[in-house]
mmCIF file with all atom_site columns, C-alpha atoms and ligand atoms in Angstrom:
data_model
loop_
_atom_site.group_PDB
_atom_site.id
_atom_site.type_symbol
_atom_site.label_atom_id
_atom_site.label_alt_id
_atom_site.label_comp_id
_atom_site.label_asym_id
_atom_site.label_entity_id
_atom_site.label_seq_id
_atom_site.pdbx_PDB_ins_code
_atom_site.Cartn_x
_atom_site.Cartn_y
_atom_site.Cartn_z
_atom_site.occupancy
_atom_site.B_iso_or_equiv
_atom_site.pdbx_formal_charge
_atom_site.auth_seq_id
_atom_site.auth_comp_id
_atom_site.auth_asym_id
_atom_site.auth_atom_id
_atom_site.pdbx_PDB_model_num
ATOM   1   C  CA  . LYS M 1 1   ? 134.113 -46.844 -116.418 1.00 52.00 ? 21  LYS M CA  1
ATOM   2   C  CA  . LEU M 1 2   ? 133.838 -50.518 -115.954 1.00 55.00 ? 22  LEU M CA  1
ATOM   3   C  CA  . ALA M 1 3   ? 130.289 -50.914 -115.546 1.00 56.00 ? 23  ALA M CA  1
ATOM   4   C  CA  . LEU M 1 4   ? 129.881 -48.392 -118.538 1.00 55.00 ? 24  LEU M CA  1
ATOM   5   C  CA  . ALA M 1 5   ? 131.744 -51.042 -120.673 1.00 50.00 ? 25  ALA M CA  1
ATOM   6   C  CA  . ALA M 1 6   ? 129.634 -53.631 -119.339 1.00 52.00 ? 26  ALA M CA  1
ATOM   7   C  CA  . ALA M 1 7   ? 126.413 -51.658 -120.015 1.00 51.00 ? 27  ALA M CA  1
ATOM   8   C  CA  . ALA M 1 8   ? 127.810 -51.228 -123.787 1.00 50.00 ? 28  ALA M CA  1
ATOM   9   C  CA  . GLY M 1 9   ? 128.458 -54.787 -124.080 1.00 49.00 ? 29  GLY M CA  1
ATOM   10  C  CA  . LEU M 1 10  ? 124.967 -55.947 -122.984 1.00 49.00 ? 30  LEU M CA  1
ATOM   11  C  CA  . ALA M 1 11  ? 123.301 -53.650 -125.301 1.00 48.00 ? 31  ALA M CA  1
ATOM   12  C  CA  . ALA M 1 12  ? 125.679 -55.097 -128.063 1.00 47.00 ? 32  ALA M CA  1
ATOM   13  C  CA  . ALA M 1 13  ? 124.736 -58.358 -126.791 1.00 47.00 ? 33  ALA M CA  1
ATOM   14  C  CA  . GLY M 1 14  ? 121.000 -57.342 -127.080 1.00 49.00 ? 34  GLY M CA  1
ATOM   15  C  CA  . ALA M 1 15  ? 121.176 -55.960 -130.658 1.00 48.00 ? 35  ALA M CA  1
ATOM   16  C  CA  . ALA M 1 16  ? 122.914 -59.241 -131.751 1.00 51.00 ? 36  ALA M CA  1
ATOM   17  C  CA  . ALA M 1 17  ? 120.159 -61.231 -130.401 1.00 63.00 ? 37  ALA M CA  1
ATOM   18  C  CA  . LEU M 1 18  ? 118.299 -61.395 -133.919 1.00 82.00 ? 38  LEU M CA  1
ATOM   19  C  CA  . PRO M 1 19  ? 120.733 -62.464 -136.333 1.00 91.00 ? 39  PRO M CA  1
ATOM   20  C  CA  . GLU M 1 20  ? 119.783 -61.646 -140.167 1.00 94.00 ? 40  GLU M CA  1
ATOM   21  C  CA  . GLY M 1 21  ? 117.274 -63.945 -141.067 1.00 96.00 ? 41  GLY M CA  1
ATOM   22  C  CA  . ASP M 1 22  ? 117.259 -66.154 -144.678 1.00 97.00 ? 42  ASP M CA  1
ATOM   23  C  CA  . PRO M 1 23  ? 113.336 -66.405 -145.689 1.00 97.00 ? 43  PRO M CA  1
ATOM   24  C  CA  . ARG M 1 24  ? 114.298 -69.183 -147.809 1.00 97.00 ? 44  ARG M CA  1
ATOM   25  C  CA  . ARG M 1 25  ? 115.470 -71.051 -144.753 1.00 97.00 ? 45  ARG M CA  1
ATOM   26  C  CA  . GLY M 1 26  ? 112.525 -69.731 -142.967 1.00 97.00 ? 46  GLY M CA  1
ATOM   27  C  CA  . GLU M 1 27  ? 110.145 -71.397 -145.398 1.00 97.00 ? 47  GLU M CA  1
ATOM   28  C  CA  . ARG M 1 28  ? 111.744 -74.763 -144.360 1.00 97.00 ? 48  ARG M CA  1
ATOM   29  C  CA  . ALA M 1 29  ? 111.480 -73.903 -140.875 1.00 97.00 ? 49  ALA M CA  1
ATOM   30  C  CA  . TYR M 1 30  ? 107.872 -73.373 -141.182 1.00 96.00 ? 50  TYR M CA  1
ATOM   31  C  CA  . VAL M 1 31  ? 107.055 -76.974 -141.270 1.00 95.00 ? 51  VAL M CA  1
ATOM   32  C  CA  . LYS M 1 32  ? 106.961 -76.339 -137.355 1.00 95.00 ? 52  LYS M CA  1
ATOM   33  C  CA  . CYS M 1 33  ? 104.089 -74.149 -137.927 1.00 95.00 ? 53  CYS M CA  1
ATOM   34  C  CA  . TYR M 1 34  ? 102.068 -74.852 -140.987 1.00 92.00 ? 54  TYR M CA  1
ATOM   35  C  CA  . GLY M 1 35  ? 100.270 -77.894 -138.928 1.00 92.00 ? 55  GLY M CA  1
ATOM   36  C  CA  . CYS M 1 36  ? 98.440  -74.941 -136.863 1.00 93.00 ? 56  CYS M CA  1
ATOM   37  C  CA  . HIS M 1 37  ? 99.035  -71.693 -138.974 1.00 95.00 ? 57  HIS M CA  1
ATOM   38  C  CA  . SER M 1 38  ? 97.811  -70.925 -142.329 1.00 93.00 ? 58  SER M CA  1
ATOM   39  C  CA  . LEU M 1 39  ? 99.628  -67.766 -144.530 1.00 94.00 ? 59  LEU M CA  1
ATOM   40  C  CA  . GLU M 1 40  ? 96.169  -67.045 -146.243 1.00 91.00 ? 60  GLU M CA  1
ATOM   41  C  CA  . PRO M 1 41  ? 94.810  -63.855 -144.965 1.00 88.00 ? 61  PRO M CA  1
ATOM   42  C  CA  . GLY M 1 42  ? 91.815  -64.743 -142.416 1.00 80.00 ? 62  GLY M CA  1
ATOM   43  C  CA  . GLN M 1 43  ? 91.797  -68.413 -142.987 1.00 83.00 ? 63  GLN M CA  1
ATOM   44  C  CA  . SER M 1 44  ? 92.369  -69.883 -139.253 1.00 78.00 ? 64  SER M CA  1
ATOM   45  C  CA  . ALA M 1 45  ? 93.338  -73.384 -138.628 1.00 80.00 ? 65  ALA M CA  1
ATOM   46  C  CA  . ASN M 1 46  ? 94.056  -74.404 -135.151 1.00 88.00 ? 66  ASN M CA  1
ATOM   47  C  CA  . GLY M 1 47  ? 95.628  -71.003 -134.706 1.00 94.00 ? 67  GLY M CA  1
ATOM   48  C  CA  . PRO M 1 48  ? 95.129  -67.832 -136.330 1.00 96.00 ? 68  PRO M CA  1
ATOM   49  C  CA  . SER M 1 49  ? 96.705  -66.831 -139.921 1.00 94.00 ? 69  SER M CA  1
ATOM   50  C  CA  . LEU M 1 50  ? 100.085 -65.579 -139.654 1.00 96.00 ? 70  LEU M CA  1
ATOM   51  C  CA  . HIS M 1 51  ? 99.597  -63.497 -143.210 1.00 94.00 ? 71  HIS M CA  1
ATOM   52  C  CA  . GLY M 1 52  ? 101.725 -60.230 -142.642 1.00 95.00 ? 72  GLY M CA  1
ATOM   53  C  CA  . ILE M 1 53  ? 101.930 -60.929 -139.133 1.00 97.00 ? 73  ILE M CA  1
ATOM   54  C  CA  . VAL M 1 54  ? 105.332 -59.092 -138.847 1.00 97.00 ? 74  VAL M CA  1
ATOM   55  C  CA  . GLY M 1 55  ? 104.276 -55.809 -137.633 1.00 96.00 ? 75  GLY M CA  1
ATOM   56  C  CA  . LYS M 1 56  ? 100.916 -56.499 -137.631 1.00 96.00 ? 76  LYS M CA  1
ATOM   57  C  CA  . PRO M 1 57  ? 98.650  -55.535 -134.495 1.00 97.00 ? 77  PRO M CA  1
ATOM   58  C  CA  . VAL M 1 58  ? 98.546  -58.734 -132.013 1.00 98.00 ? 78  VAL M CA  1
ATOM   59  C  CA  . ALA M 1 59  ? 95.290  -60.783 -131.846 1.00 97.00 ? 79  ALA M CA  1
ATOM   60  C  CA  . SER M 1 60  ? 93.913  -59.185 -134.675 1.00 95.00 ? 80  SER M CA  1
ATOM   61  C  CA  . ASP M 1 61  ? 92.558  -61.844 -136.913 1.00 90.00 ? 81  ASP M CA  1
ATOM   62  C  CA  . PRO M 1 62  ? 89.098  -61.713 -137.058 1.00 87.00 ? 82  PRO M CA  1
ATOM   63  C  CA  . ALA M 1 63  ? 88.625  -65.141 -137.817 1.00 86.00 ? 83  ALA M CA  1
ATOM   64  C  CA  . TYR M 1 64  ? 90.308  -66.214 -134.654 1.00 94.00 ? 84  TYR M CA  1
ATOM   65  C  CA  . PRO M 1 65  ? 88.816  -66.947 -131.218 1.00 95.00 ? 85  PRO M CA  1
ATOM   66  C  CA  . TYR M 1 66  ? 92.104  -65.783 -128.984 1.00 97.00 ? 86  TYR M CA  1
ATOM   67  C  CA  . SER M 1 67  ? 92.547  -66.671 -125.776 1.00 97.00 ? 87  SER M CA  1
ATOM   68  C  CA  . GLU M 1 68  ? 92.404  -64.096 -122.661 1.00 97.00 ? 88  GLU M CA  1
ATOM   69  C  CA  . ALA M 1 69  ? 96.062  -64.447 -122.420 1.00 97.00 ? 89  ALA M CA  1
ATOM   70  C  CA  . LEU M 1 70  ? 96.465  -63.435 -126.015 1.00 97.00 ? 90  LEU M CA  1
ATOM   71  C  CA  . ARG M 1 71  ? 94.398  -60.286 -125.329 1.00 97.00 ? 91  ARG M CA  1
ATOM   72  C  CA  . ARG M 1 72  ? 95.843  -59.405 -122.549 1.00 97.00 ? 92  ARG M CA  1
ATOM   73  C  CA  . LEU M 1 73  ? 99.221  -59.158 -124.354 1.00 98.00 ? 93  LEU M CA  1
ATOM   74  C  CA  . ALA M 1 74  ? 97.595  -57.330 -127.019 1.00 98.00 ? 94  ALA M CA  1
ATOM   75  C  CA  . ALA M 1 75  ? 96.841  -54.571 -124.543 1.00 97.00 ? 95  ALA M CA  1
ATOM   76  C  CA  . ARG M 1 76  ? 100.422 -54.182 -123.655 1.00 96.00 ? 96  ARG M CA  1
ATOM   77  C  CA  . GLN M 1 77  ? 101.982 -55.044 -126.966 1.00 95.00 ? 97  GLN M CA  1
ATOM   78  C  CA  . PRO M 1 78  ? 100.130 -53.382 -129.474 1.00 92.00 ? 98  PRO M CA  1
ATOM   79  C  CA  . ARG M 1 79  ? 102.153 -54.908 -132.433 1.00 97.00 ? 99  ARG M CA  1
ATOM   80  C  CA  . TRP M 1 80  ? 104.355 -57.985 -133.417 1.00 98.00 ? 100 TRP M CA  1
ATOM   81  C  CA  . THR M 1 81  ? 107.509 -56.700 -133.898 1.00 97.00 ? 101 THR M CA  1
ATOM   82  C  CA  . PRO M 1 82  ? 110.202 -59.049 -135.111 1.00 96.00 ? 102 PRO M CA  1
ATOM   83  C  CA  . GLU M 1 83  ? 111.992 -58.837 -131.206 1.00 96.00 ? 103 GLU M CA  1
ATOM   84  C  CA  . LEU M 1 84  ? 108.291 -59.974 -129.916 1.00 97.00 ? 104 LEU M CA  1
ATOM   85  C  CA  . LEU M 1 85  ? 107.835 -62.381 -132.219 1.00 97.00 ? 105 LEU M CA  1
ATOM   86  C  CA  . ASP M 1 86  ? 111.171 -64.061 -131.357 1.00 96.00 ? 106 ASP M CA  1
ATOM   87  C  CA  . ARG M 1 87  ? 110.481 -64.103 -127.491 1.00 95.00 ? 107 ARG M CA  1
ATOM   88  C  CA  . PHE M 1 88  ? 107.070 -65.421 -128.415 1.00 96.00 ? 108 PHE M CA  1
ATOM   89  C  CA  . ILE M 1 89  ? 108.371 -68.198 -130.796 1.00 96.00 ? 109 ILE M CA  1
ATOM   90  C  CA  . ALA M 1 90  ? 111.008 -68.949 -128.059 1.00 94.00 ? 110 ALA M CA  1
ATOM   91  C  CA  . ASP M 1 91  ? 108.687 -69.449 -125.085 1.00 94.00 ? 111 ASP M CA  1
ATOM   92  C  CA  . SER M 1 92  ? 105.067 -68.294 -125.601 1.00 96.00 ? 112 SER M CA  1
ATOM   93  C  CA  . GLU M 1 93  ? 103.983 -69.359 -122.498 1.00 94.00 ? 113 GLU M CA  1
ATOM   94  C  CA  . ALA M 1 94  ? 106.583 -66.523 -121.048 1.00 94.00 ? 114 ALA M CA  1
ATOM   95  C  CA  . VAL M 1 95  ? 105.356 -63.778 -122.968 1.00 95.00 ? 115 VAL M CA  1
ATOM   96  C  CA  . ALA M 1 96  ? 101.769 -64.822 -123.018 1.00 96.00 ? 116 ALA M CA  1
ATOM   97  C  CA  . PRO M 1 97  ? 101.285 -66.760 -119.791 1.00 96.00 ? 117 PRO M CA  1
ATOM   98  C  CA  . GLY M 1 98  ? 97.986  -69.017 -120.119 1.00 96.00 ? 118 GLY M CA  1
ATOM   99  C  CA  . THR M 1 99  ? 98.566  -68.840 -123.996 1.00 96.00 ? 119 THR M CA  1
ATOM   100 C  CA  . ASP M 1 100 ? 96.566  -71.673 -126.473 1.00 95.00 ? 120 ASP M CA  1
ATOM   101 C  CA  . MET M 1 101 ? 100.177 -71.854 -127.860 1.00 92.00 ? 121 MET M CA  1
ATOM   102 C  CA  . GLY M 1 102 ? 101.612 -72.522 -124.461 1.00 81.00 ? 122 GLY M CA  1
ATOM   103 C  CA  . PHE M 1 103 ? 103.790 -75.669 -125.514 1.00 74.00 ? 123 PHE M CA  1
ATOM   104 C  CA  . PHE M 1 104 ? 107.523 -75.563 -126.719 1.00 72.00 ? 124 PHE M CA  1
ATOM   105 C  CA  . VAL M 1 105 ? 108.106 -75.504 -130.430 1.00 83.00 ? 125 VAL M CA  1
ATOM   106 C  CA  . ARG M 1 106 ? 111.712 -75.771 -130.275 1.00 90.00 ? 126 ARG M CA  1
ATOM   107 C  CA  . THR M 1 107 ? 113.805 -73.224 -132.409 1.00 94.00 ? 127 THR M CA  1
ATOM   108 C  CA  . ASP M 1 108 ? 117.075 -71.982 -132.190 1.00 94.00 ? 128 ASP M CA  1
ATOM   109 C  CA  . VAL M 1 109 ? 118.004 -68.077 -132.306 1.00 95.00 ? 129 VAL M CA  1
ATOM   110 C  CA  . GLN M 1 110 ? 118.752 -68.417 -136.051 1.00 96.00 ? 130 GLN M CA  1
ATOM   111 C  CA  . GLU M 1 111 ? 115.980 -70.263 -137.178 1.00 96.00 ? 131 GLU M CA  1
ATOM   112 C  CA  . ARG M 1 112 ? 113.603 -67.782 -135.301 1.00 96.00 ? 132 ARG M CA  1
ATOM   113 C  CA  . ALA M 1 113 ? 115.282 -64.873 -137.557 1.00 97.00 ? 133 ALA M CA  1
ATOM   114 C  CA  . ASP M 1 114 ? 114.780 -67.222 -140.729 1.00 97.00 ? 134 ASP M CA  1
ATOM   115 C  CA  . LEU M 1 115 ? 111.301 -67.660 -139.420 1.00 97.00 ? 135 LEU M CA  1
ATOM   116 C  CA  . ILE M 1 116 ? 110.732 -63.770 -138.920 1.00 97.00 ? 136 ILE M CA  1
ATOM   117 C  CA  . ALA M 1 117 ? 112.361 -62.988 -142.369 1.00 97.00 ? 137 ALA M CA  1
ATOM   118 C  CA  . TYR M 1 118 ? 110.113 -65.689 -144.123 1.00 97.00 ? 138 TYR M CA  1
ATOM   119 C  CA  . LEU M 1 119 ? 106.928 -64.365 -142.332 1.00 97.00 ? 139 LEU M CA  1
ATOM   120 C  CA  . GLY M 1 120 ? 108.012 -60.862 -142.966 1.00 94.00 ? 140 GLY M CA  1
ATOM   121 C  CA  . ARG M 1 121 ? 107.476 -61.750 -146.719 1.00 90.00 ? 141 ARG M CA  1
ATOM   122 C  CA  . SER M 1 122 ? 103.838 -63.217 -146.087 1.00 82.00 ? 142 SER M CA  1
ATOM   123 C  CA  . GLY M 1 123 ? 102.253 -59.785 -146.260 1.00 72.00 ? 143 GLY M CA  1
ATOM   124 C  CA  . ASP M 1 124 ? 103.408 -58.929 -149.636 1.00 67.00 ? 144 ASP M CA  1
HETATM 125 C  C1  . LIG F 2 .   ? 99.940  -76.907 -132.229 1.00 87.16 ? 217 LIG F C1  1
HETATM 126 C  C2  . LIG F 2 .   ? 99.617  -75.956 -132.932 1.00 87.16 ? 217 LIG F C2  1
HETATM 127 C  C3  . LIG F 2 .   ? 100.065 -74.710 -132.927 1.00 87.16 ? 217 LIG F C3  1
HETATM 128 C  C4  . LIG F 2 .   ? 101.857 -74.752 -133.843 1.00 87.16 ? 217 LIG F C4  1
HETATM 129 C  C5  . LIG F 2 .   ? 102.433 -75.851 -133.949 1.00 87.16 ? 217 LIG F C5  1
HETATM 130 C  C6  . LIG F 2 .   ? 102.099 -73.408 -133.566 1.00 87.16 ? 217 LIG F C6  1
HETATM 131 N  N1  . LIG F 2 .   ? 101.422 -72.643 -133.273 1.00 87.16 ? 217 LIG F N1  1
HETATM 132 FE FE1 . LIG F 2 .   ? 101.423 -70.553 -133.016 1.00 87.16 ? 217 LIG F FE1 1
HETATM 133 N  N2  . LIG F 2 .   ? 99.296  -70.387 -132.182 1.00 87.16 ? 217 LIG F N2  1
HETATM 134 C  C7  . LIG F 2 .   ? 98.738  -71.669 -131.941 1.00 87.16 ? 217 LIG F C7  1
HETATM 135 C  C8  . LIG F 2 .   ? 97.593  -71.084 -131.299 1.00 87.16 ? 217 LIG F C8  1
HETATM 136 C  C9  . LIG F 2 .   ? 96.430  -72.051 -130.880 1.00 87.16 ? 217 LIG F C9  1
HETATM 137 C  C10 . LIG F 2 .   ? 97.308  -69.760 -131.265 1.00 87.16 ? 217 LIG F C10 1
HETATM 138 C  C11 . LIG F 2 .   ? 96.462  -68.730 -130.535 1.00 87.16 ? 217 LIG F C11 1
HETATM 139 C  C12 . LIG F 2 .   ? 97.102  -68.379 -129.056 1.00 87.16 ? 217 LIG F C12 1
HETATM 140 C  C13 . LIG F 2 .   ? 96.222  -67.849 -128.120 1.00 87.16 ? 217 LIG F C13 1
HETATM 141 O  O1  . LIG F 2 .   ? 94.977  -67.297 -128.530 1.00 87.16 ? 217 LIG F O1  1
HETATM 142 O  O2  . LIG F 2 .   ? 96.452  -67.898 -126.927 1.00 87.16 ? 217 LIG F O2  1
HETATM 143 C  C14 . LIG F 2 .   ? 98.813  -69.197 -131.702 1.00 87.16 ? 217 LIG F C14 1
HETATM 144 C  C15 . LIG F 2 .   ? 99.362  -68.048 -132.069 1.00 87.16 ? 217 LIG F C15 1
HETATM 145 C  C16 . LIG F 2 .   ? 100.494 -67.418 -132.606 1.00 87.16 ? 217 LIG F C16 1
HETATM 146 C  C17 . LIG F 2 .   ? 100.908 -66.146 -133.020 1.00 87.16 ? 217 LIG F C17 1
HETATM 147 C  C18 . LIG F 2 .   ? 100.063 -64.822 -132.275 1.00 87.16 ? 217 LIG F C18 1
HETATM 148 C  C19 . LIG F 2 .   ? 99.119  -64.580 -133.964 1.00 87.16 ? 217 LIG F C19 1
HETATM 149 C  C20 . LIG F 2 .   ? 98.269  -63.253 -133.744 1.00 87.16 ? 217 LIG F C20 1
HETATM 150 O  O3  . LIG F 2 .   ? 97.337  -63.102 -134.577 1.00 87.16 ? 217 LIG F O3  1
HETATM 151 O  O4  . LIG F 2 .   ? 98.468  -62.554 -133.108 1.00 87.16 ? 217 LIG F O4  1
HETATM 152 C  C21 . LIG F 2 .   ? 102.101 -66.270 -133.304 1.00 87.16 ? 217 LIG F C21 1
HETATM 153 C  C22 . LIG F 2 .   ? 102.731 -64.939 -133.963 1.00 87.16 ? 217 LIG F C22 1
HETATM 154 C  C23 . LIG F 2 .   ? 102.324 -67.611 -133.666 1.00 87.16 ? 217 LIG F C23 1
HETATM 155 N  N3  . LIG F 2 .   ? 101.316 -68.321 -133.092 1.00 87.16 ? 217 LIG F N3  1
HETATM 156 C  C24 . LIG F 2 .   ? 103.484 -68.111 -134.231 1.00 87.16 ? 217 LIG F C24 1
HETATM 157 C  C25 . LIG F 2 .   ? 103.920 -69.372 -134.598 1.00 87.16 ? 217 LIG F C25 1
HETATM 158 C  C26 . LIG F 2 .   ? 105.024 -69.659 -135.118 1.00 87.16 ? 217 LIG F C26 1
HETATM 159 C  C27 . LIG F 2 .   ? 106.141 -69.033 -135.854 1.00 87.16 ? 217 LIG F C27 1
HETATM 160 C  C28 . LIG F 2 .   ? 105.082 -71.352 -135.171 1.00 87.16 ? 217 LIG F C28 1
HETATM 161 C  C29 . LIG F 2 .   ? 106.027 -72.374 -135.518 1.00 87.16 ? 217 LIG F C29 1
HETATM 162 C  C30 . LIG F 2 .   ? 107.341 -72.099 -135.140 1.00 87.16 ? 217 LIG F C30 1
HETATM 163 C  C31 . LIG F 2 .   ? 103.734 -71.602 -134.507 1.00 87.16 ? 217 LIG F C31 1
HETATM 164 N  N4  . LIG F 2 .   ? 103.199 -70.493 -134.110 1.00 87.16 ? 217 LIG F N4  1
HETATM 165 C  C32 . LIG F 2 .   ? 103.400 -73.186 -134.028 1.00 87.16 ? 217 LIG F C32 1
HETATM 166 C  C33 . LIG F 2 .   ? 98.972  -72.741 -132.491 1.00 87.16 ? 217 LIG F C33 1
HETATM 167 C  C34 . LIG F 2 .   ? 100.173 -73.147 -132.852 1.00 87.16 ? 217 LIG F C34 1
#
């Protein structure tokens, strides 16, 4: 019984891991990304365009030469779900070891939810 309650607690904690995002705050947080990422479709800079990235297939910008690490991730994880984006932004190296985005952009969980809410609108 106790174990079950603990498991339920864990599941609830997991569900709560992604708070409600605010796209307007996300737009401000995007200053941490825009030096490398355009939001225009197909326009790659230092990094691939993040146009419509939420729900998009991983490593699918035809204009960008992805690393092996990101291609391997795409083979395991077909799409950028909000959860996968949250994990990648939090620790890209843990999700895609050897990635060319293998540095630490400091964000907290609320900022990531805001960023994902903002990025979720970029495909409109
Ligand atoms: C210093 C440059 C740089 C910054 C800053 C940066 N990125 Fe990246 N990002 C990259 C590079 C380079 C790649 C390609 C990685 C690879 O091929 O391994 C990438 C890949 C990505 C991808 C995968 C895209 C796809 O097409 O599958 C996402 C999502 C992403 N970055 C999100 C972000 C977010 C959100 C931020 C801001 C919090 C950010 N990045 C900040 C350089 C950067």
